[in-house]
Coordinates of C-alpha atoms and ligand atoms in Angstrom, one line a residue:
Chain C
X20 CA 59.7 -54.3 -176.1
X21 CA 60.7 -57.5 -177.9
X22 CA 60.4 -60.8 -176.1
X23 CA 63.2 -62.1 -177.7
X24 CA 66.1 -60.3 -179.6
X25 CA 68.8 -61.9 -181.2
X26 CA 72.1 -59.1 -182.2
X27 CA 74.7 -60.3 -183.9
X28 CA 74.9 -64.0 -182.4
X29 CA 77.7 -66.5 -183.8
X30 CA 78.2 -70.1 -182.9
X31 CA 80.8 -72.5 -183.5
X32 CA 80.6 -76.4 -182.1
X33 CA 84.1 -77.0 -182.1
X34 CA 85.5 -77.2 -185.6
X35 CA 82.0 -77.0 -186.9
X36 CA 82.6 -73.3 -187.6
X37 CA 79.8 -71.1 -188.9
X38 CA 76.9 -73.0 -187.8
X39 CA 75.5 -69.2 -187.1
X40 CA 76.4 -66.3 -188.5
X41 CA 75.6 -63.0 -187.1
X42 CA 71.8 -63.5 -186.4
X43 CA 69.6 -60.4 -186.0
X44 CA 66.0 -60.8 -185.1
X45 CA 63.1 -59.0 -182.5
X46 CA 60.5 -61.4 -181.8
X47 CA 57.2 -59.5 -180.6
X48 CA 54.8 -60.8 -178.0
X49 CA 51.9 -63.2 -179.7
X50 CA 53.7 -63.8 -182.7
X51 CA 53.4 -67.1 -183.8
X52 CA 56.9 -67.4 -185.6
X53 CA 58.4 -70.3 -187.9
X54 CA 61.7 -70.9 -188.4
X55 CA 61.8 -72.4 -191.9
X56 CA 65.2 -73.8 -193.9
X57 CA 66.6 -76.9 -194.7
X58 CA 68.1 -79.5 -192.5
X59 CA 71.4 -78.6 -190.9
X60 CA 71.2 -74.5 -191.4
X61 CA 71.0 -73.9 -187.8
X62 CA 67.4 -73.4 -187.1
X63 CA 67.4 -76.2 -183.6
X64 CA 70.7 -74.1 -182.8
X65 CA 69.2 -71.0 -182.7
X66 CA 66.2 -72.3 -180.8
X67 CA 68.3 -73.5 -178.5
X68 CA 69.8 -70.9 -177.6
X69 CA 66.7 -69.0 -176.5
X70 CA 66.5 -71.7 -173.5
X71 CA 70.0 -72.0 -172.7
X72 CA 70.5 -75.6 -174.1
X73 CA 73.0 -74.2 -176.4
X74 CA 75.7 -71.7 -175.8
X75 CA 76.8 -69.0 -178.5
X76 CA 80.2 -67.3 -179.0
X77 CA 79.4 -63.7 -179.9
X78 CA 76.6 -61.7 -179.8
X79 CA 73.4 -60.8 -177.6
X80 CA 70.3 -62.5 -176.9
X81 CA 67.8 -60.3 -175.1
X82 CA 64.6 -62.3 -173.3
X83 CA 61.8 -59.9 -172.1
X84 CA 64.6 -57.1 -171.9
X85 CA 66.9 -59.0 -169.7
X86 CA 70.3 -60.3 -171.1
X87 CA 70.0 -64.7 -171.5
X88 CA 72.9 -64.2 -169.3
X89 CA 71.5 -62.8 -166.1
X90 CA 68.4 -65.3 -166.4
X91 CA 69.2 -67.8 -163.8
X92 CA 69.2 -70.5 -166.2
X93 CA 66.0 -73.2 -163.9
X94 CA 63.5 -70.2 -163.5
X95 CA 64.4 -69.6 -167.3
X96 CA 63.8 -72.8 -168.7
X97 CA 60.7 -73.4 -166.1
X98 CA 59.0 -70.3 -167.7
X99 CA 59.6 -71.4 -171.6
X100 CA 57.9 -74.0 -172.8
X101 CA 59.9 -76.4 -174.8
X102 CA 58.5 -79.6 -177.5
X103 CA 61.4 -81.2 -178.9
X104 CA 60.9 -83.3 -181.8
X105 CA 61.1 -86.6 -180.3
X106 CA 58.6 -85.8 -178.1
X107 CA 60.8 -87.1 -174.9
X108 CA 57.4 -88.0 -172.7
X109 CA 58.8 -89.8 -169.7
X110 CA 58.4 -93.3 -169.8
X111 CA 58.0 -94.1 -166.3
X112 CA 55.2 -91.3 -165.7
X113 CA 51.7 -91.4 -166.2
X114 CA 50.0 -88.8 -168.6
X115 CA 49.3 -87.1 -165.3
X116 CA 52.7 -86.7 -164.5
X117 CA 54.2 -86.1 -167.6
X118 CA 51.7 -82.9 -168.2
X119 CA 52.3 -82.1 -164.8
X120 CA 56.2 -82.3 -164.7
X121 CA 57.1 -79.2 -164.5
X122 CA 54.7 -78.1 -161.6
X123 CA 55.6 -80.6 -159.9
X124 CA 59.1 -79.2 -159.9
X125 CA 58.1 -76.4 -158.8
X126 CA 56.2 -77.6 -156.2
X127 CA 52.4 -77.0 -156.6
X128 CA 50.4 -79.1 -154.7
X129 CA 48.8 -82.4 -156.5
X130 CA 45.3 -81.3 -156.0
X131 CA 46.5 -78.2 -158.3
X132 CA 48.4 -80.0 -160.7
X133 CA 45.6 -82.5 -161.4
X134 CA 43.1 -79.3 -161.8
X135 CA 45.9 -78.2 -164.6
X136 CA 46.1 -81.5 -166.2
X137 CA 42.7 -81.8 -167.2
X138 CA 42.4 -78.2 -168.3
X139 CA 45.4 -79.0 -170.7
X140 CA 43.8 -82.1 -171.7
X141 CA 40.5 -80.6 -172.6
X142 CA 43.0 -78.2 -174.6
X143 CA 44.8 -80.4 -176.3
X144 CA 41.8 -82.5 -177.4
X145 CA 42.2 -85.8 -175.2
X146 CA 39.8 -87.2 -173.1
X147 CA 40.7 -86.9 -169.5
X148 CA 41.1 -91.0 -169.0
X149 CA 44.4 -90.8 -170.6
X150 CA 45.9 -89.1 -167.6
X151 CA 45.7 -92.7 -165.9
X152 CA 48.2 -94.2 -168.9
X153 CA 51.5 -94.2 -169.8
X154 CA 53.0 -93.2 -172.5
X155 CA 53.4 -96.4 -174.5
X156 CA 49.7 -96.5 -174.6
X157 CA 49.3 -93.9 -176.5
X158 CA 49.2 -93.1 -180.3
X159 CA 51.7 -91.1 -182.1
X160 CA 49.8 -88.8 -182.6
X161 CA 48.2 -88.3 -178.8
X162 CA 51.5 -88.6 -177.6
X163 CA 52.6 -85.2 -179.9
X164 CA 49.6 -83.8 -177.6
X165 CA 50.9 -85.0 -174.4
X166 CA 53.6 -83.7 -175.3
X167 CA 52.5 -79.6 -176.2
X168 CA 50.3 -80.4 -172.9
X169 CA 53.6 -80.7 -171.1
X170 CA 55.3 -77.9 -172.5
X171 CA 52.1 -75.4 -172.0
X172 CA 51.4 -76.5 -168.4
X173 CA 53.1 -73.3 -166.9
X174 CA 51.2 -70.9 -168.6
X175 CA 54.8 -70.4 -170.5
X176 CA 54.6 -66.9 -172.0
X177 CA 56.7 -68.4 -174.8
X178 CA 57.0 -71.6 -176.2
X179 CA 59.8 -73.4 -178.4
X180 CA 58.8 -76.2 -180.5
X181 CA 61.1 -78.2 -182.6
X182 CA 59.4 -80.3 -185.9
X183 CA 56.9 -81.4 -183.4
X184 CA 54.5 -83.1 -185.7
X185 CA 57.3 -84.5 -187.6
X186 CA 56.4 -88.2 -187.1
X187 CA 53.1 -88.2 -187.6
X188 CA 50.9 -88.6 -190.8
X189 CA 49.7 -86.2 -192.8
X190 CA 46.1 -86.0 -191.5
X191 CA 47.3 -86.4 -188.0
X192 CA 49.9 -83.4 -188.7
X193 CA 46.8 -81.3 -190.2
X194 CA 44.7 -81.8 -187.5
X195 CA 47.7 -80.9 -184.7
X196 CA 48.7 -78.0 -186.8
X197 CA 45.0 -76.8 -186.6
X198 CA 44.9 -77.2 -182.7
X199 CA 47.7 -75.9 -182.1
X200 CA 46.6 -72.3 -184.3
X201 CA 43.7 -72.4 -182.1
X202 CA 46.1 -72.8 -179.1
X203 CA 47.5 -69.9 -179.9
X204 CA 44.6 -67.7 -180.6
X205 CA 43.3 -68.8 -177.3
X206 CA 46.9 -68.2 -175.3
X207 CA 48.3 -65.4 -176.7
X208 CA 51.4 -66.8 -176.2
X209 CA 54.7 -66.4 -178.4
X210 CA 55.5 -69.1 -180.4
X211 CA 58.8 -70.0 -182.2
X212 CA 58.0 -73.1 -184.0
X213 CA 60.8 -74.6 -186.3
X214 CA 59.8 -77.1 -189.7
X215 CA 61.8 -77.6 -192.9
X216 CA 58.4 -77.6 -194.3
X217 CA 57.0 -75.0 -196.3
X218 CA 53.7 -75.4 -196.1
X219 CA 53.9 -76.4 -192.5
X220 CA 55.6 -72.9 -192.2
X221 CA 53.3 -71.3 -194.1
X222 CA 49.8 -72.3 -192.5
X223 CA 51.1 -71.5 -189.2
X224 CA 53.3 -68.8 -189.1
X225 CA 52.2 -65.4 -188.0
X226 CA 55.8 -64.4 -189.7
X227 CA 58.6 -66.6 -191.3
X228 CA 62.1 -66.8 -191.0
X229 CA 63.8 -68.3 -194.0
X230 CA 67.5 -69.6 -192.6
X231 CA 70.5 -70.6 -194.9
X232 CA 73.7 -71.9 -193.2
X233 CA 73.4 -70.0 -190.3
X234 CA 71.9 -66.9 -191.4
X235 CA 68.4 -65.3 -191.8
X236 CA 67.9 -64.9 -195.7
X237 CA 64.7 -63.2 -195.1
X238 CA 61.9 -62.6 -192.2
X239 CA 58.3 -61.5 -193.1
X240 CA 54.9 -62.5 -193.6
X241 CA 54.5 -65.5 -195.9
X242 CA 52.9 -63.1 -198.9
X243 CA 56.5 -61.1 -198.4
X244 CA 58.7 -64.3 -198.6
X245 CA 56.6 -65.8 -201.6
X246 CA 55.7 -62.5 -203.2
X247 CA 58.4 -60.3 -202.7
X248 CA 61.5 -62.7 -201.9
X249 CA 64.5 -60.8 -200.7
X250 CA 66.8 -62.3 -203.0
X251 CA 67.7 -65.4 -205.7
X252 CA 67.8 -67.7 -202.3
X253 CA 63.9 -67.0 -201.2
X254 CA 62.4 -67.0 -204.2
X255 CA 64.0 -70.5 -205.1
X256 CA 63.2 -71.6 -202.2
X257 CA 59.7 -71.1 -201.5
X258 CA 58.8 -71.1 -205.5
X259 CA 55.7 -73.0 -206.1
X260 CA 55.3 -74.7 -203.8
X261 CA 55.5 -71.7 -201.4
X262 CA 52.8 -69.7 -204.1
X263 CA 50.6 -73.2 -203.6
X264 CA 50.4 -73.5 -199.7
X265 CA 49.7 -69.4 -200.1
X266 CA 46.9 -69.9 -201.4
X267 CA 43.8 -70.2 -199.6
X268 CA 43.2 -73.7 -198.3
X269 CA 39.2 -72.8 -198.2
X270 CA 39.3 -71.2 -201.4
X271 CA 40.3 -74.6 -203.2
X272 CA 37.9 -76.7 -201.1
X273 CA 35.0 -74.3 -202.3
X274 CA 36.2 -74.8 -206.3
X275 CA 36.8 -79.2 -205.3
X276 CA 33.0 -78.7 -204.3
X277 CA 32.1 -76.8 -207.0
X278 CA 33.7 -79.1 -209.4
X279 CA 32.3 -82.2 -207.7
X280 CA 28.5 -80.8 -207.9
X281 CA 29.1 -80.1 -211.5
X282 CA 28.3 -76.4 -210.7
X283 CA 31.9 -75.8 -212.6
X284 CA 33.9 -78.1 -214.9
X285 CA 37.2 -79.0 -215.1
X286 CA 37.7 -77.3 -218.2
X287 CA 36.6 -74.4 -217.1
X288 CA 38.6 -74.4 -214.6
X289 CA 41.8 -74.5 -217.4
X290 CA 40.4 -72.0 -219.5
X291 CA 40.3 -69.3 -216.7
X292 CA 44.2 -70.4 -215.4
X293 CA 45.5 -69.7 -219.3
Chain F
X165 CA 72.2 -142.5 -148.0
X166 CA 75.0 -139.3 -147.5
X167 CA 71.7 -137.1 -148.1
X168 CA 70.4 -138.9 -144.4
X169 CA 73.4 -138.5 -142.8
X170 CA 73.6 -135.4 -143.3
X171 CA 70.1 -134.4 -142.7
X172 CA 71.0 -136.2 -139.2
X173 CA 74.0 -133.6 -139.0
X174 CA 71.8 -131.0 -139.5
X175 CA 69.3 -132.5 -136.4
X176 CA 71.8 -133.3 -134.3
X177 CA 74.4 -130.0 -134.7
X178 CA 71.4 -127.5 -135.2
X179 CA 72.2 -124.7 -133.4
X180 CA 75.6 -124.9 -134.8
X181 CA 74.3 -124.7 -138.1
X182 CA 72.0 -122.0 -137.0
X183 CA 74.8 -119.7 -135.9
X184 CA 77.0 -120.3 -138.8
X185 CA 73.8 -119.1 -141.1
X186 CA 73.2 -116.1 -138.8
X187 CA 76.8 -115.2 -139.0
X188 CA 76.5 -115.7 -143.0
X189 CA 73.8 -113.6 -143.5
X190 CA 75.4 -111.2 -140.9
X191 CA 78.7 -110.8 -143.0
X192 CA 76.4 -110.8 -146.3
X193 CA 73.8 -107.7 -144.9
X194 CA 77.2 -105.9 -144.0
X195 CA 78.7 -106.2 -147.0
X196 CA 75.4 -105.8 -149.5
X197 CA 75.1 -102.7 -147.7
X198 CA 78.3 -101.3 -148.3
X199 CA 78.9 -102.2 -152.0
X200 CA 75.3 -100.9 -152.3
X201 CA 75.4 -97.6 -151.0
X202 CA 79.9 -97.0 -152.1
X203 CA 78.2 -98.4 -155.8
X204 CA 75.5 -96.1 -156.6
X205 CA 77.7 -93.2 -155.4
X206 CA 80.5 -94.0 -157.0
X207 CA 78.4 -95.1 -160.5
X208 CA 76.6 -91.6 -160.0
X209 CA 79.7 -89.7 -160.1
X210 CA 81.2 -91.3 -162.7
X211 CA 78.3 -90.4 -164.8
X212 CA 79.7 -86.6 -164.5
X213 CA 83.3 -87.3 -166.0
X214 CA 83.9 -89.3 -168.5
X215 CA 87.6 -89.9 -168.0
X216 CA 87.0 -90.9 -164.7
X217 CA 84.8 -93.0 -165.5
X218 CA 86.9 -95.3 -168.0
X219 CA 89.3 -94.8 -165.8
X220 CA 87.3 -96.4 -162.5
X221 CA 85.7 -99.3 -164.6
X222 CA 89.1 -100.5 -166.0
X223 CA 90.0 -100.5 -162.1
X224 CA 87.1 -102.7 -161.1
X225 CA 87.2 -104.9 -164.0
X226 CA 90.4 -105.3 -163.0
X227 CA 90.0 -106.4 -159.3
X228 CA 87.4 -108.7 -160.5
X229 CA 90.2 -110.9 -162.5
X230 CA 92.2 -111.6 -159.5
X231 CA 91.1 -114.9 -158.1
X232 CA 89.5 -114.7 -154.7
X233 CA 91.8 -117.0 -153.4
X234 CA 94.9 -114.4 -154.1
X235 CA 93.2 -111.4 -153.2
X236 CA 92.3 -112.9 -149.5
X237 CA 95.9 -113.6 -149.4
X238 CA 97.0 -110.0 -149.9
X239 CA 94.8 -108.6 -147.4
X240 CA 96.1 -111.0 -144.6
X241 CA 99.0 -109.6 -144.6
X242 CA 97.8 -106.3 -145.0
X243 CA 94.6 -105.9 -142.3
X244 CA 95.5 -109.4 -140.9
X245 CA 93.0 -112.5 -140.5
X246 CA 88.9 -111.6 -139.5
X247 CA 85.9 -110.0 -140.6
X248 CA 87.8 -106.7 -141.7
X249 CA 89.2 -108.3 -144.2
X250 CA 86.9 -110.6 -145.4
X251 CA 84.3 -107.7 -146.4
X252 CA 87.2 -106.1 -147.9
X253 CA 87.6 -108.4 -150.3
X254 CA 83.8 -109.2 -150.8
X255 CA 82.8 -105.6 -151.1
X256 CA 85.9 -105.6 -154.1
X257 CA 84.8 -108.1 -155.9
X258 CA 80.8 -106.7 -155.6
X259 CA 82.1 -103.1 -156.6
X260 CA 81.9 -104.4 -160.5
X261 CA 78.5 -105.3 -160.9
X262 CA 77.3 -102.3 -158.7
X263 CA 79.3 -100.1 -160.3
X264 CA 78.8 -101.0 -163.8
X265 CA 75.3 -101.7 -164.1
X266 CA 74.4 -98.1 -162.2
X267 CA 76.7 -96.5 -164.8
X268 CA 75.6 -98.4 -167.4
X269 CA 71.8 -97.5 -166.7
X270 CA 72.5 -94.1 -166.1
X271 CA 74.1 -93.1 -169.4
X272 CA 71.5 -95.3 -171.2
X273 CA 68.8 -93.1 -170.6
X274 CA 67.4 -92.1 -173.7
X275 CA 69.2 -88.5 -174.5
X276 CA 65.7 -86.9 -175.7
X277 CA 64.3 -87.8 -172.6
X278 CA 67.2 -86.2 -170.6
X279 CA 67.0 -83.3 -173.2
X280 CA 63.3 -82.6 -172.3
X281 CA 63.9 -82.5 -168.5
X282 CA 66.9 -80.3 -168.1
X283 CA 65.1 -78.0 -171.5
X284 CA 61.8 -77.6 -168.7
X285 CA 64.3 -76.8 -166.0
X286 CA 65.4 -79.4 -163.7
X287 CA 67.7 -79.2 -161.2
X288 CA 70.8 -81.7 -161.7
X289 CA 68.8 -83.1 -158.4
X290 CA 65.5 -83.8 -159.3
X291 CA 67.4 -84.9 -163.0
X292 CA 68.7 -87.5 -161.2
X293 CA 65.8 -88.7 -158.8
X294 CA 62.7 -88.1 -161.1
X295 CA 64.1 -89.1 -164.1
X296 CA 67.6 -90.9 -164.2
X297 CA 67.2 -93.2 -161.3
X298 CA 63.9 -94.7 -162.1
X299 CA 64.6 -95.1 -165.7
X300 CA 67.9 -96.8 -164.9
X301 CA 66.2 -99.1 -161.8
X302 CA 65.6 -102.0 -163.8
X303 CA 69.3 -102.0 -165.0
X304 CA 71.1 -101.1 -161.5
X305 CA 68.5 -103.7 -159.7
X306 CA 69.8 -106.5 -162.1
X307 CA 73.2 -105.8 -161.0
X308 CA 72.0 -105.6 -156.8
X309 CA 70.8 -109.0 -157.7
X310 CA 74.0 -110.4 -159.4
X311 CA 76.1 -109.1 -156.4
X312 CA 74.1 -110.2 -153.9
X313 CA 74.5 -113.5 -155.1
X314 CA 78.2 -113.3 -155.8
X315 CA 78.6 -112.1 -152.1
X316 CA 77.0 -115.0 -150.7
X317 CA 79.0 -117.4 -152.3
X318 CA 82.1 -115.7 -151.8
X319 CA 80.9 -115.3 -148.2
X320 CA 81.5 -119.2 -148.1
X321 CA 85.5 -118.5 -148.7
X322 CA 85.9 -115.6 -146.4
X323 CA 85.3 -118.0 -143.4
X324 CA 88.7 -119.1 -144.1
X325 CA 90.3 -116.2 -143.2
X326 CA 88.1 -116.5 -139.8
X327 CA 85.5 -113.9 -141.0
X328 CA 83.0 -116.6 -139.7
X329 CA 79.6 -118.0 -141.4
X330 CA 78.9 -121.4 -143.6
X331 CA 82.4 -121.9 -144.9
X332 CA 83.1 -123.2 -141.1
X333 CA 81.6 -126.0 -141.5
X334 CA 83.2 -126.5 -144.8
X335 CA 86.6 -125.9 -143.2
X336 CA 85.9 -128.4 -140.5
X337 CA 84.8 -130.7 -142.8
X338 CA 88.0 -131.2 -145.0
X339 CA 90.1 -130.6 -142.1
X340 CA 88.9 -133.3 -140.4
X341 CA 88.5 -135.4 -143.1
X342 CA 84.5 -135.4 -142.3
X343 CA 82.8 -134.9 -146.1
X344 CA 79.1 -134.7 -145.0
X345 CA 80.2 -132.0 -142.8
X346 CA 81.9 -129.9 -146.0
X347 CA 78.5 -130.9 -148.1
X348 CA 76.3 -129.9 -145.2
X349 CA 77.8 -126.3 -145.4
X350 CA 78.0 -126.0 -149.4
X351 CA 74.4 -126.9 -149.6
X352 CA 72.9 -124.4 -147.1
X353 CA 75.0 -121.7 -148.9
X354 CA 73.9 -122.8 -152.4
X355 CA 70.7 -123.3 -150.7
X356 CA 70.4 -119.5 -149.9
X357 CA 72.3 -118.2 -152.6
X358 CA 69.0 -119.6 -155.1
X359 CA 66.2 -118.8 -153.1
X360 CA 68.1 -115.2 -153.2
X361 CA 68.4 -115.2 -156.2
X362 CA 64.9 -116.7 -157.1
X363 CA 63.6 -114.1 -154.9
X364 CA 65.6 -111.3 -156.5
X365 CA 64.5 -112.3 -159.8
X366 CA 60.7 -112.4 -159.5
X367 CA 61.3 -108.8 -157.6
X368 CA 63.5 -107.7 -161.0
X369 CA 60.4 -109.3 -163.1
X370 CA 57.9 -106.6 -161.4
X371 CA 59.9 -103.8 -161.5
X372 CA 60.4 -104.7 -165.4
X373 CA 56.4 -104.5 -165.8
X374 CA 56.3 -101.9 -163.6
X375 CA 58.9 -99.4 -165.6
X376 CA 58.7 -100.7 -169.6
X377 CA 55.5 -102.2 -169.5
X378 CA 54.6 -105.7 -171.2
X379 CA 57.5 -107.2 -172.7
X380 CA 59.8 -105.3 -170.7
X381 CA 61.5 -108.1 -170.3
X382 CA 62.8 -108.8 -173.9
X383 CA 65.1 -104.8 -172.8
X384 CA 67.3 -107.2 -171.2
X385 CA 70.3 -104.8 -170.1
Ligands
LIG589 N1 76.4 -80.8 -180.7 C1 76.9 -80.5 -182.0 N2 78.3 -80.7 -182.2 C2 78.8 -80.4 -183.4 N3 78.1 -79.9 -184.4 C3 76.8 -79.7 -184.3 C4 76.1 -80.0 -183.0 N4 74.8 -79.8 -183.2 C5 74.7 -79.3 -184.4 N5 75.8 -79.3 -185.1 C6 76.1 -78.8 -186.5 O1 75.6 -77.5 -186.6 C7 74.9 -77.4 -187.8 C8 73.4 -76.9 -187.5 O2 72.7 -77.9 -186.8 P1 71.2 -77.7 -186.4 O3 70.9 -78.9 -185.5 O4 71.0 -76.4 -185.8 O5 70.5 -77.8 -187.8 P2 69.0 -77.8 -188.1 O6 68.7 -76.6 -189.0 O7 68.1 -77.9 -186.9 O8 68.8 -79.1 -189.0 P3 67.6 -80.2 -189.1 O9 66.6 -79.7 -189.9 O10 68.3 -81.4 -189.8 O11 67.2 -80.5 -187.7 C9 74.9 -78.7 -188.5 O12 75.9 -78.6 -189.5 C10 75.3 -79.7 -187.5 O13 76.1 -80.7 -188.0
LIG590 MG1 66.9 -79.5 -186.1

């Protein structure tokens, strides 16, 4: 049984009219899913549907083989996680509270929440002093943490994240995006994770969905988008720089060393791509 | 010299000075109370309709034009002379502030933050209380401290529609023609109105630090 299944969902805001357009897709348990396209083509829509911050017009949405209708909309939205991408830590809460938010909503006692919090934060990669501050002490880039923190605290079986690591640098975003796989080795969890990124789509995908104006061009495994693209659409899209991120990160570091230890030379390295 | 002779007013007429202040503060608790509590409620609701909202704060802004004078007035010859009255009109006139400073910090709660609490599944309830509320404190608490300090002063008028406190002795004074009188009243209302006021401010200075943090100050509202 798909965790999530989208049939045939439309939206409209207003007089925006086709912002989606007949979406179809089954998302299985443990896949870690990204929703790639670029910027207004309905990919934080569609995620928002899935936790009921959006409505649709037509269509079925299925979670864990109950209609998104029936789900009564708190115990829904309590059991996905959610990162939106301007983090939205709460200012007047400690890290403590922040990570704990949710628990405390549902009531857990404090002696449980703090176990929790320092679990996540051992997850996550901060040290467990940081519960003590506030948000405005923190980094950027240990706030994004704070932030996933918050949104796994629940044991969520899935989790929506929207450009999460947008804001951050490029090392920072590396190292998130390689906590973050290992999050998701460790959790099981499903994961629907939306970037107009390719190689952010790429790296951490399990499977991507390419979106274009508010339908799904193509949905597979990266090798299938890059080398085997549906249509004109895919192909252009991910192009080189789709066939670059495909190739293996470790692979290139290996032939960097190589060349650095003069165990291989540049031109070599030429004469074998002609 | 008039600073002596009225410091020899205040000796020798204490304990009518005394009950004048008690009655003062009396008619300022009851009324502080009231805008407070009709303020927040009315600034909460407003924050779920928007048309009712424009419509309420052009309603308060309103009322707030109409001199004090004019609007005492009107209510004498609608609920007659005394205390009714008087906190009538006071708790008008400290509706504004109230109403528009809890509205105000409400709806100026950063949207992503909102978004993040209702997205993990809070009630409209615990919305409100965990997150709206103490995010918009420092902005409702620096209109508490504005009305409280317009209701004491205006406390000083309603004594002439025989709602009691300082503004007797003003009353007496120019009535009888007896100026250190009048100045002995004005000053022990000013008198409280800045040591309110002081008070309420370093009170607004903590909770500033104690929500946004250093230089939390320079959000003024
Ligand atoms: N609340 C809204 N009211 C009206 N139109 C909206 C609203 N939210 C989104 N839209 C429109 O719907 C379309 C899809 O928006 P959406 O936010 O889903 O795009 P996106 O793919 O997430 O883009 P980005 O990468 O820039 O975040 C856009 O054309 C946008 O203008
Ligand atoms: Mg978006």
């Amino acid at each position: 049984m798909a965790v999530i299944e989208f049939q045939k969902v439309t939206k409209a805001y207003g007089d925006e009219v086709d912002v989606l357009r007949g979406l179809d897709l089954k998302v299985e348990k443990g896949e870690f899913l990204t929703l790639l396209g670029e910027s207004g083509c309905g990919k934080t829509t569609m995620l928002k549907i899935i936790n009921r911050m959006v409505s649709f017009d037509t269509g079925h949405v299925w979670i864990r083989g109950r209609k998104l209708s029936e789900w009564d909309i708190v115990t829904l939205r309590r059991e996905i996680g959610y990162v939106i991408q301007q983090i939205g830590l709460f200012p007047h809460m400690t890290v403590m509270n922040n990570v704990a938010y949710v628990l405390s909503l549902q009531g857990i006692p404090k002696v449980k929440q703090r176990q929790r919090a320092e679990e996540l934060m051992e997850l996550v990669g901060l040290p467990q002093e940081f519960l003590r501050r506030y948000p405005r002490e923190l980094s950027g880039g240990q706030r994004q943490r704070v932030g996933v923190a918050r949104a796994l605290a629940a044991s969520p079986e899935i989790i929506l994240m929207d450009e999460p690591f947008g804001a951050v640098d490029e090392q920072t975003r590396n190292l998130l995006q390689d906590e973050l796989l290992n999050i998701h080795q460790q959790l099981q969890c499903t994961i629907i994770f939306v970037t107009h990124d390719i190689q952010e789509a790429v790296k951490l995908g399990t499977r991507i969905v390419l979106m274009n104006q508010g339908r799904i061009e193509q949905a597979g495994t990266k090798e299938e988008l890059i080398l085997r693209p549906a249509n004109d659409f895919v192909r252009r899209f991910m192009g080189t720089k789709g066939f670059m991120a495909l190739l293996d990160e470790k692979k290139m570091k290996h032939l960097y060393q190589q060349i650095l230890e003069e165990k291989i030379s540049m031109e070599e390295v030429y004469l074998r791509l002609k | 010299m008039l600073i002596s002779r009225i410091f020899v007013l205040y000796r020798e007429r204490s304990s009518f000075f005394v009950e004048l202040f008690i009655q003062h503060l009396h008619i300022t608790f009851l009324a502080v109370t009231l805008i407070t509590v009709i303020g927040l409620t009315v600034g909460i609701l407003m924050t779920r309709n928007r048309w009712l909202a424009g419509g309420i704060l052009r309603v308060t802004s309103f009322l707030f034009t109409i001199p004090s004078i004019a609007l005492f007035g009107v209510l004498v010859s609608l609920t007659g002379i005394g205390l009714k009255s008087a906190l009538i009109a006071i708790v008008l006139y400290g509706l504004l502030p109230m109403i528009r400073n809890t509205y105000t910090g409400l709806t100026e709660v950063d949207r992503e933050i909102v978004e993040a609490a209702v997205g993990m599944g809070s009630t409209p309830a615990q919305l409100l209380f965990r997150i709206q509320l103490p995010l918009a404190f420092p902005v409702i608490f620096s209109g508490f401290r504005t009305m409280v300090v317009m209701t004491i002063a205006l406390g000083g008028i309603a004594s002439f529609i025989g709602a009691g406190g300082m503004g007797r002795a003003i009353w007496r004074g120019i009535s009888t023609n007896f100026p250190e009188m009048t100045i002995a009243g004005s000053l022990l209302i000013a008198a409280l109105a800045i040591f309110t006021d002081y008070l309420l401010g370093m009170i607004e200075r903590l909770v500033r630090y104690r929500y946004l943090g250093e230089g939390g100050e320079k959000h003024e509202a």
